[in-house]
Each structure stands twice: as C-alpha cells, then as structure tokens.
Coordinates of C-alpha atoms in Angstrom, one line a residue:
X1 CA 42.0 127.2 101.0
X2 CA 43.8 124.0 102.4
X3 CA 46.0 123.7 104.5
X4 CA 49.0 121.4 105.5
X5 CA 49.5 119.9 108.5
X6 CA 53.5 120.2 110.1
X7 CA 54.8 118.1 113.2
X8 CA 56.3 120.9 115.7
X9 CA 58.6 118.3 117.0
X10 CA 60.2 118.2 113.7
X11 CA 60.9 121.9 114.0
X12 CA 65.1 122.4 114.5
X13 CA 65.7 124.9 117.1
X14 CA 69.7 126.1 116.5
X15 CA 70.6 124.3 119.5
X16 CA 68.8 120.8 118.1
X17 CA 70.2 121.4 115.0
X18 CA 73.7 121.6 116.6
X19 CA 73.0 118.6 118.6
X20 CA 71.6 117.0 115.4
X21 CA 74.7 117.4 113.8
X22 CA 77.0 116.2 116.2
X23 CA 75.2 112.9 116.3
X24 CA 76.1 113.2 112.1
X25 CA 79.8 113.5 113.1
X26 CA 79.6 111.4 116.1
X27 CA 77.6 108.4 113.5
X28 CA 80.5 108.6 111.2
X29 CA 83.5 108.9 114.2
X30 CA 81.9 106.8 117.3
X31 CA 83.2 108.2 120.3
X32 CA 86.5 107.4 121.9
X33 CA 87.2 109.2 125.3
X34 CA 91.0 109.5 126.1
X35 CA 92.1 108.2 129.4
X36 CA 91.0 110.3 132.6
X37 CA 94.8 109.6 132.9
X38 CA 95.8 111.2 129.5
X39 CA 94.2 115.0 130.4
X40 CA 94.5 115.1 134.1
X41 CA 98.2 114.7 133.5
X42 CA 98.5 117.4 131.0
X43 CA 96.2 120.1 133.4
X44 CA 98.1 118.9 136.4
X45 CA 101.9 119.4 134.3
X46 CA 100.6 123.0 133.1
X47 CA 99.7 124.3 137.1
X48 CA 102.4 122.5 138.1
X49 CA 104.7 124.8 135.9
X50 CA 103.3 127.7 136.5
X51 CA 102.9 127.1 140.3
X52 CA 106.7 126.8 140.4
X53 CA 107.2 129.5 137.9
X54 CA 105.6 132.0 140.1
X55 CA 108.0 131.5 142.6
X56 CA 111.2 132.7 140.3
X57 CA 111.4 136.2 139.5
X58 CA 113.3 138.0 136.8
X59 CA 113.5 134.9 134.5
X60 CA 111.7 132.4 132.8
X61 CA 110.3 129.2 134.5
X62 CA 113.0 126.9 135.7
X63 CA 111.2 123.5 134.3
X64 CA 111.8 122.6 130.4
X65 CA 108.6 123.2 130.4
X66 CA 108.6 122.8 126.0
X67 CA 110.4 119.6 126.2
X68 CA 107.6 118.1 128.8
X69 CA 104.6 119.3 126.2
X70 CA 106.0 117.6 124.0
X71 CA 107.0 114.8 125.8
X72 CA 102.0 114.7 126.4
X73 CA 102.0 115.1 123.2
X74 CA 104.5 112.1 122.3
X75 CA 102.8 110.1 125.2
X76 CA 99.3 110.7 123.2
X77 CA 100.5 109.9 119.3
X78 CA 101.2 106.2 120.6
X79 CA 98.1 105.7 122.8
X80 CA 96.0 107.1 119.8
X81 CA 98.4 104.6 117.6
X82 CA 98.1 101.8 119.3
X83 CA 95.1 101.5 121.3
X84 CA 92.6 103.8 119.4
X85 CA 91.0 103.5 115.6
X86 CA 92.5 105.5 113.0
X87 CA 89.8 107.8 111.0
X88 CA 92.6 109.3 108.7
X89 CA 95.0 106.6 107.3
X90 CA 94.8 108.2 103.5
X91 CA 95.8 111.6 105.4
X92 CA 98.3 110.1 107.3
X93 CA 99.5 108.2 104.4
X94 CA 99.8 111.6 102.7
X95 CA 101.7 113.4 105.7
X96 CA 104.5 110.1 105.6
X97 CA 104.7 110.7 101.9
X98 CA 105.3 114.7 102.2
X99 CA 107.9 113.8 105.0
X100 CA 109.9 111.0 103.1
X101 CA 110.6 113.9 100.3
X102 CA 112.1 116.0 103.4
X103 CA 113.7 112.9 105.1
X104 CA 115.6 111.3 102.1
X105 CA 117.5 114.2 100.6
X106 CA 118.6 115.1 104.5
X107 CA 120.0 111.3 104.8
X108 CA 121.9 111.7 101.4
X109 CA 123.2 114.9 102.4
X110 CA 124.2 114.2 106.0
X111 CA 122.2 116.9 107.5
X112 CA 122.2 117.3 111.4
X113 CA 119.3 115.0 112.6
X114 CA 118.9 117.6 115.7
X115 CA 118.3 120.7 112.8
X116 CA 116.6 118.1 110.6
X117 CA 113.9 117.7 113.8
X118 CA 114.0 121.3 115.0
X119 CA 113.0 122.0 111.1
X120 CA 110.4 119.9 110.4
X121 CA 108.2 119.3 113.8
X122 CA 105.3 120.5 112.1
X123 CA 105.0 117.8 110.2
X124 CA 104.9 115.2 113.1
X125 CA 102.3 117.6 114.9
X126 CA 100.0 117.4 111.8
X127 CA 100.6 113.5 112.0
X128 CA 99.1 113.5 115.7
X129 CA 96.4 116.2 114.8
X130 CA 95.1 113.2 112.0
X131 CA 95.3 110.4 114.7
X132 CA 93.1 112.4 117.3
X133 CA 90.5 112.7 114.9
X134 CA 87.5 110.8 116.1
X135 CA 89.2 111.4 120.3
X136 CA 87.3 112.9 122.4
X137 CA 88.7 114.7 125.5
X138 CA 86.1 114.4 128.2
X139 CA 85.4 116.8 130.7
X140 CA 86.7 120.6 130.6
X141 CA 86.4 121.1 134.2
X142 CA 91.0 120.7 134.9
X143 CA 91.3 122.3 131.7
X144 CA 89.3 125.4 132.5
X145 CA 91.0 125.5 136.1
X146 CA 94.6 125.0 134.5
X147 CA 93.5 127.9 131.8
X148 CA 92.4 130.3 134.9
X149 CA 95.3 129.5 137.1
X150 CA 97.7 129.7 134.0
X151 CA 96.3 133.5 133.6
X152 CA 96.5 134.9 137.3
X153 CA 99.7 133.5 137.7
X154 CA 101.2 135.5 135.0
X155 CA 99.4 138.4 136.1
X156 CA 100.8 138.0 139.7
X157 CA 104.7 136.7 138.3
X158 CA 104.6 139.8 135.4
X159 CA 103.4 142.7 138.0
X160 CA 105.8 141.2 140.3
X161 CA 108.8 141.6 138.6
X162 CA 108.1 144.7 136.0
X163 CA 107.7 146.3 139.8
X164 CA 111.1 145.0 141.5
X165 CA 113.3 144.6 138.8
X166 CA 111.7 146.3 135.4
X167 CA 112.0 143.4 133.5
X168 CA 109.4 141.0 131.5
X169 CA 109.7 137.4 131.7
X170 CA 107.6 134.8 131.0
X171 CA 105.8 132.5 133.0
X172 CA 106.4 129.1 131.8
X173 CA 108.4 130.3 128.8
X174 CA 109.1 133.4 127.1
X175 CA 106.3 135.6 125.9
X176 CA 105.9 135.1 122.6
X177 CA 105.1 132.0 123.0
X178 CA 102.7 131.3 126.1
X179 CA 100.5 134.4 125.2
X180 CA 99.2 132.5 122.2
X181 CA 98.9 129.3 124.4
X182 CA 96.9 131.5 126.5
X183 CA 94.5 132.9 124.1
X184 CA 94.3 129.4 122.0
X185 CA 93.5 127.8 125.7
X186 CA 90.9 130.7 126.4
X187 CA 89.3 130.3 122.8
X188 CA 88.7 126.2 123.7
X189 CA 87.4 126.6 126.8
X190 CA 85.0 129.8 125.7
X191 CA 82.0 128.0 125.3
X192 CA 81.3 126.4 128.7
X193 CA 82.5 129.6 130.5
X194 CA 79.0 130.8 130.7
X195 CA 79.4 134.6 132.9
X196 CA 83.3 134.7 133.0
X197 CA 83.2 134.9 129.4
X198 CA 83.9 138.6 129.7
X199 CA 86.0 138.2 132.6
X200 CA 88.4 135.8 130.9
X201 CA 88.8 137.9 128.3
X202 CA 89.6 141.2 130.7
X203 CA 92.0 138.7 132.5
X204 CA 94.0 137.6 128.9
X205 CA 93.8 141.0 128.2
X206 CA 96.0 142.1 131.0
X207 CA 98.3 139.4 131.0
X208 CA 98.8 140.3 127.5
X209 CA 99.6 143.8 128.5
X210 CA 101.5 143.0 131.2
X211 CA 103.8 140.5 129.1
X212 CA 104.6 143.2 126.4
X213 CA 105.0 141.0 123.5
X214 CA 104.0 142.2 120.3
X215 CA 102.8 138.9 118.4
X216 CA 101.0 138.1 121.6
X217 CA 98.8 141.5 121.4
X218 CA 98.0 140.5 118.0
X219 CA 96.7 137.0 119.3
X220 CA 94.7 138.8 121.7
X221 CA 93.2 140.8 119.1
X222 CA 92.2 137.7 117.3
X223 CA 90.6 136.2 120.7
X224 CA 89.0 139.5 121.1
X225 CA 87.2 139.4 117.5
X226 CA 86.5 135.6 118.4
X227 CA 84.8 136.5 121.6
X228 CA 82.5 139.3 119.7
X229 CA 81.2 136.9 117.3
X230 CA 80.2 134.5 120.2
X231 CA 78.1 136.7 122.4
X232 CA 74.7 136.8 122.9
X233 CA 72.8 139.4 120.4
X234 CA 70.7 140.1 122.8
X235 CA 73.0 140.8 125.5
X236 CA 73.6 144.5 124.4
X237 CA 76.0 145.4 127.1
X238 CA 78.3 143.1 126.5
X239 CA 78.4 143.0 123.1
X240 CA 78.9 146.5 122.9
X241 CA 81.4 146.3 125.7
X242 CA 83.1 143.5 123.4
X243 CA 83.0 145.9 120.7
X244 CA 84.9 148.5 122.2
X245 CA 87.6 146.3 123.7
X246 CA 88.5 145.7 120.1
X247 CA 89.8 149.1 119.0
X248 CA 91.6 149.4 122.8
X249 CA 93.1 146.2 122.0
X250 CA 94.5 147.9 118.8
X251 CA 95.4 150.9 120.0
X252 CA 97.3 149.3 123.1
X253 CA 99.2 147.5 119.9
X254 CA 100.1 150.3 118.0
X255 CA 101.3 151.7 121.4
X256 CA 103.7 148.8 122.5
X257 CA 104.8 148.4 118.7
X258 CA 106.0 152.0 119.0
X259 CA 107.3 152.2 122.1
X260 CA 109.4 148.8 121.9
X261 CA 110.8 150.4 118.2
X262 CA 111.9 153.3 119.6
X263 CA 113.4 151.2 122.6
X264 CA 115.0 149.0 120.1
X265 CA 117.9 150.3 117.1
X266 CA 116.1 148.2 114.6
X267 CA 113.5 145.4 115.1
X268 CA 115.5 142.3 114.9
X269 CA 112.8 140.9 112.8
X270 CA 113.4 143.4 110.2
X271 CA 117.5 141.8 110.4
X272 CA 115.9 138.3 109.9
X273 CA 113.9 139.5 106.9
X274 CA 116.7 141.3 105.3
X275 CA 118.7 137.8 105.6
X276 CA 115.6 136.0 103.9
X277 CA 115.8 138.4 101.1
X278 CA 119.6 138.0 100.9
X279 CA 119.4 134.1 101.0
X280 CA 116.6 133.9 98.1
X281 CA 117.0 136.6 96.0
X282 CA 118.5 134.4 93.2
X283 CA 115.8 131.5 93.8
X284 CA 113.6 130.7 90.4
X285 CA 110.3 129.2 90.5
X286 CA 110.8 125.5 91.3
X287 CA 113.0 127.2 95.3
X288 CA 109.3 129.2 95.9
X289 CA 107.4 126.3 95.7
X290 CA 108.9 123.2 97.3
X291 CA 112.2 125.3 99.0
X292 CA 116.0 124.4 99.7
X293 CA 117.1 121.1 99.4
X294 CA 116.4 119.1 103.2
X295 CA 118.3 121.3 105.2
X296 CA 120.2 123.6 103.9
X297 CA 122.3 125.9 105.8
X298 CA 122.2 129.4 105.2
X299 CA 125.0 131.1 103.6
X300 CA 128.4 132.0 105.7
X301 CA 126.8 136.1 105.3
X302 CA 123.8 134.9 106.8
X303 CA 125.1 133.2 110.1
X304 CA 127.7 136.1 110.3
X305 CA 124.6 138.8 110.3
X306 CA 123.1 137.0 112.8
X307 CA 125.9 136.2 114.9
X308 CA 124.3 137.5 117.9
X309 CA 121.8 134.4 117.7
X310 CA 124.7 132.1 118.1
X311 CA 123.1 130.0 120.8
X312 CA 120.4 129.3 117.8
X313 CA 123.4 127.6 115.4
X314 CA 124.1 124.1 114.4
X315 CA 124.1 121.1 116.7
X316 CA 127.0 120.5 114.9
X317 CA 129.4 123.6 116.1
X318 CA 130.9 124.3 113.0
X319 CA 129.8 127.7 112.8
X320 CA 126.8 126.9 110.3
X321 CA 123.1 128.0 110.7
X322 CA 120.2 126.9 109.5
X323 CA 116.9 128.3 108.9
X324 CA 115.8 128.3 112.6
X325 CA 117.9 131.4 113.5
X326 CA 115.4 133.2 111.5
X327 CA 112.8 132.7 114.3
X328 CA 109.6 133.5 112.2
X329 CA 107.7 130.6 111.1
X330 CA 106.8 132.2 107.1
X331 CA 110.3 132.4 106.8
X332 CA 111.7 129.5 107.9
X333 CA 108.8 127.0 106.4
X334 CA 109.2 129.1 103.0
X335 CA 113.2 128.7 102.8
X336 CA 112.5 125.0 103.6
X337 CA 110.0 123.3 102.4
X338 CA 108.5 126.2 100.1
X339 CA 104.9 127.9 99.5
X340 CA 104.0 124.1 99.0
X341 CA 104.7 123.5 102.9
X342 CA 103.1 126.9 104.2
X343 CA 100.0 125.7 102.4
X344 CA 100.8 122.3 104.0
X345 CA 101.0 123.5 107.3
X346 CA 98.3 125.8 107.4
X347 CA 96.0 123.8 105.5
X348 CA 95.7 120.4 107.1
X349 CA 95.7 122.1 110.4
X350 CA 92.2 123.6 109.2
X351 CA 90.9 120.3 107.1
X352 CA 92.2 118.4 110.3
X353 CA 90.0 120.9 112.5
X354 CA 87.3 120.7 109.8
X355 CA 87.0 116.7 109.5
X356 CA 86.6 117.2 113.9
X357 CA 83.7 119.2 113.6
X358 CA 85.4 121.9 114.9
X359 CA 83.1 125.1 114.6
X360 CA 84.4 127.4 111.6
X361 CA 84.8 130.6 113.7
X362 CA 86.6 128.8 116.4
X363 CA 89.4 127.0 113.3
X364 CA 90.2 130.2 112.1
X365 CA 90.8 132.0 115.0
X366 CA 92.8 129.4 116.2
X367 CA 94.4 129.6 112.6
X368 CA 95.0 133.0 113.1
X369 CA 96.3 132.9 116.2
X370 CA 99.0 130.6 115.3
X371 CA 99.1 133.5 112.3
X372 CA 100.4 135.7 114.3
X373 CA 102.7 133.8 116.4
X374 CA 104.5 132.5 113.1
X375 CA 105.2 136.4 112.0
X376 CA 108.0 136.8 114.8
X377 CA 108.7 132.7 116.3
X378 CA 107.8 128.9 115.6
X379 CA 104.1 129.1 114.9
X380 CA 103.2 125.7 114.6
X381 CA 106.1 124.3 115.0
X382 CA 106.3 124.9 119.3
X383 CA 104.0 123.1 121.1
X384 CA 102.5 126.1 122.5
X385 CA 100.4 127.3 119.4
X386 CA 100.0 123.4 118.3
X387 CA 97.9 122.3 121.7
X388 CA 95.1 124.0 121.8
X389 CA 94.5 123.0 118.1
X390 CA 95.2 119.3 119.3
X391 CA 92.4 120.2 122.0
X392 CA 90.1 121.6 119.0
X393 CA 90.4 118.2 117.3
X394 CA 90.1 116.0 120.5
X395 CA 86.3 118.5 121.5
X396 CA 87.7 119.6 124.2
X397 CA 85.4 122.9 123.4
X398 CA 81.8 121.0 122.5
X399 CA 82.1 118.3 125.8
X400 CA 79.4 119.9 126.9
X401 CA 76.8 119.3 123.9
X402 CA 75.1 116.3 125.4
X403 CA 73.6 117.8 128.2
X404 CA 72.7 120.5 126.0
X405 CA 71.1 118.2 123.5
X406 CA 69.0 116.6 127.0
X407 CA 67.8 120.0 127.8
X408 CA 66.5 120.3 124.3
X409 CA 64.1 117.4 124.6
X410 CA 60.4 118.5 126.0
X411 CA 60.1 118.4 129.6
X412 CA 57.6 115.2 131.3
X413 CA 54.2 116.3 131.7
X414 CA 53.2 115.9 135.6
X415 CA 50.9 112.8 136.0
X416 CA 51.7 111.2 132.9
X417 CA 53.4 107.9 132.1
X418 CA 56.0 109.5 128.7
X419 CA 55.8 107.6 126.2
X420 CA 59.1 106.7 124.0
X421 CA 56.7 107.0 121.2
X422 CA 55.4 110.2 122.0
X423 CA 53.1 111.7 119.1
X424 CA 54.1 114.7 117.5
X425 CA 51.9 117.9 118.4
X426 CA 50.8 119.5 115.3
X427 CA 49.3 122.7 114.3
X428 CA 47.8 123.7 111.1
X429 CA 49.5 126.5 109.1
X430 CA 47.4 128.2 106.0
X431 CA 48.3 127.8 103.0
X432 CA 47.2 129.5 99.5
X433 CA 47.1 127.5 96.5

C-alpha cells in the first residue's frame, strides 16, 4: 500500500478555476478599461431617454433615441481605433474585405448611399465588436441602475397609456425593438444581481407583457431559459419557480400570438414573406449564397404590395424599394448578401463573443435573442439588439471576477505573519497499486 501525497492548494474549486481562466484570457488580452467617461455617458443617455419618455403618452419617445446609440457607439469605434490596441486586425482585415465585395458593385451601380448604409450596418457593428475585443467596461453599478430604471419606466409609461388611451407604445422606441434591449441588458447584468435575480426577471416579464410584442415575448422566453440554467441547484425554490415561469412565458405567447391574429386580417409579416418568395423564386444557386447584386431594389410588384410601408422607400423618391421594407432581418440579409452573410452575421458575432471570454450560455442566448428580434425587424442591424453584445465583448457581465477570485484565496490565520510563500497543506490519499 503507498500512497501519494497531493497539495490541497492545487485543488481548483469552480470559482478558482473561473478565476484561473480569466487570468488565461486576461495573459493573452492585458486589460484595457474604457474611459469612466465612455459608460457613464451611455447609462446617463439611456435614463435620460426614458426619464423623458415617460412623460409622453400615447407615442413613442420624442428623442432619436436610435440615432444617439449609434452616435456611443460611433464615439467608441474611434476611441477603441485610435487610442486602444487592436487584438483582431486579421478579423478586421476580413470584415473590410467582405464589405469591399458589397461596397464596389453599389459604387458601379450608383446605389443610394443612405439604402447602401441602412443595408449593410451589420457589417460596421461586427467591425466595432472586433476592436472591443481585449476592452473592458469597468464597473456595472450605472449599468445595472440604467437596466432597472429602463424596466419600471416602461412598466409605469405602458400601464399608463393601455389605461387612458388603449394603446401600446414604446418607451424609448417601438416594442419590437427595446424589449430585446431589455432582455439582452437584463442577461449582462445577471450575474452581479445576487437576490433580484428573480425579481428582474418578474419585472422583464411584465414589461414584456405589458408591451404586447410578439418577437419580444420570444426574447423573454430566451432570458427565461437563460436565467434557469444560472440558478443555484441548490436553491430548489427558485429553480422550480424558474421552471414554471417557462411554460407561462409560452403560454402567454401563444396567447398574444392569437389574439393579435385575430386582431389583425393577415400578419403583415406573412405579406413580407410572400414578397420574398415572389422576389427569389427564379434565383439559382450562386443568388442563395452570396445574394442580389449591392443593392438591388425589389421589383416594381414588390414596392406596389407593400405600398402601405411607403415611409420605408428609397432615399431617392422615385418610388423604388429596397430590401429594408421587408423589416425581418433573415429576409433582408438573405436577398442581400445571401446564406453567406446570415452565416456572417451570426457567426462572427459568436466567435467575436467567444475570442472575449464570453461564457457559452450567456453568447447564445444573446444569439438567440437577437434570433428572434431578426424574425419580424433589424436583428442586428439596430443598435438595440447589437449593444448588449458590444457589452458581452467589452465584460461588462464578469467585472466582478476579481473580487471573486480575492475571496477565493485562504483567509490569514490570526497571530501569524502570511507568508507570500505559503506551503501547501497536504493530505495523504490511499492508493492501490
């Protein structure tokens, strides 16, 4: 019988091991915090909004409140350009090559540079989702307060106005799109909510009910699922609690999906789809994988079908539409740029995610999130779903881990001088051989 002899201190407990391997990530990206300036202004512009919001019923709020996210998010791609290191030039190289085959047929056709833009922001999101690799946000404390304030808000402005005037509006924008800001922001922040976990989610969860949007219940169902998998084992109540929300959650779903069908002749997505199917039913192979030529508008039977849409027509004012009208992201990326750019899109967002460290769980519901927003609007291409995977990239949900890595570390024995080459305790385990 012998036996071997195994330093406890060498022993990973899961929350060394995470700490472990963010010191990996951190040893191959060194830290760079972004200016106290950088995130208090975007936490201060989203209250700010919503504070003002609040105050206008029956309508939207009255700030262009898309133009000024991505006027941050501008604002960051030249700090990160200019006064950061870049951890992804060969990605970025790749991203300017992908968008010089969109950029060079729309010169040599004379496309509208406004519908040029409005098609392809993804593309310059993904470019600032590679130069905040390596970023780190700081501290969660305004982003947590902007998430909460963001939430009761829209509680307060949606009960509000359903009351006096029966109607539905959003509070910084419309529905569609700040419900999966909402449960993107919630998903970021989860981890250093502690015991308003569970009363964040109750919170989204009316807000999303509230709001009445369908592709917003489906993101709620995906922060739902997200919040299951991150609570304690051991805390049986909640996690059963968390379990049952999940089949409410669908059922309230299948309820508004219903009632807004019957409310509603025919879905108007369905009238966007049956123009996608008119528009490519006589594309071959080559159409399906890399799209229409940079941009092409759709055909005179399209823009006539959706003629009710006409505010969503050229810059130009000739009559012509292009593939925005369409709203829904899978169809418009697909008549564009092709399978090839849906796998684009998607796909560097999670490698992007990946190459941050960013927890797998967390990327894909964030994926799917942005999933869901692209089956009726943008997806990825509004600011709304793209920010909280910018704040995935830039840690805005691990800022806690060093203090957690500190309490990891033995606590001093009373009386004694530490050591900082402290001798690992040891304890003999038997062995059979």
């Amino acid at each position: 019988m012998a036996d071997i002899r195994t330093p406890l201190a060498t022993r990973a407990r899961p929350s060394s091991l995470r700490a472990r391997q963010s010191a990996i990530v951190q040893s191959v990206f060194p830290a760079h915090p972004l200016p106290r300036f950088l995130t208090a202004v975007l936490c201060i512009m989203l209250i700010g909004s919503g504070v003002i919001s609040a105050f206008v019923l029956g309508r939207g709020g009255p700030l262009p409140v898309t133009e000024m996210l991505d006027a941050w998010i501008g604002l960051l791609a030249l700090y990160l350009l200019f006064r950061t290191r870049i951890h992804t030039t060969i990605t970025i190289f790749l991203l300017l090559g992908y968008a010089l085959t969109r950029i060079i047929p729309a010169l040599a056709t004379d496309a509208p540079l406004y519908d040029f833009t409005q098609a392809y922001r993804w593309v310059l999101y993904l470019i600032v989702l590679a130069l905040a690799v390596g970023k780190t946000w700081g501290s969660a404390k305004l982003l947590i307060g902007a998430t909460w304030t963001l939430l009761i808000l829209a509680i307060i402005k949606g009960a509000l106005t359903q009351l006096t005037l029966g109607l539905r509006p959003g509070l910084l924008l419309e529905n569609n799109f700040e419900i999966p800001l909402f449960a993107g922001l919630v998903a970021i922040i989860y981890s250093h909510l502690g015991r308003s976990r569970l009363p964040i989610v109750l919170t989204l969860g009316v807000s999303t009910v509230i709001a009445g949007s369908r592709s917003g219940v489906l993101a709620f169902v995906v922060l739902a699922m997200y919040a299951v998998t991150q609570t304690d084992r051991g805390n049986i109540f909640v996690r059963y609690l968390a379990l049952i929300s999940l089949p409410v959650a669908g059922f309230i779903a299948y309820d508004l999906f219903q009632d807004r069908a019957a409310s509603e002749n025919r879905l108007d997505r369905l009238n966007f789809l049956d123009v996608f199917f008119s528009e490519t039913r006589d594309w071959g192979i080559g159409e399906w994988l890399v799209g229409t030529t940079p941009i092409t508008p759709l055909s005179p039977g399209g823009c006539e079908a959706l003629s009710g849409y006409e505010n969503l027509f050229s810059s130009t004012g000739d009559g012509s539409c292009y593939s925005v009208i369409m709203h829904a992201f899978f169809m418009r990326v697909v008549f564009d740029a092709g399978i090839v750019g849906l796998l684009i899109s998607f796909g560097f967002m999670w490698y992007l995610m990946r190459r941050s460290a960013v927890p797998r769980l967390l990327a894909a519901a964030l994926l799917l999130i942005a999933a869901m927003n692209s089956l009726s609007v943008s997806g990825p291409n509004n600011p709304y779903v793209i920010l909280p995977i910018l704040l995935a990239v830039l840690g805005a949900h691990k800022v806690a881990e060093k203090a957690s890595a500190e309490s990891d570390a033995p606590p001093p024995v009373k009386g004694e001088l530490r050591s900082k080459t402290r001798k690992p305790v040891t304890r003999a385990l038997p062995f059979s051989g």
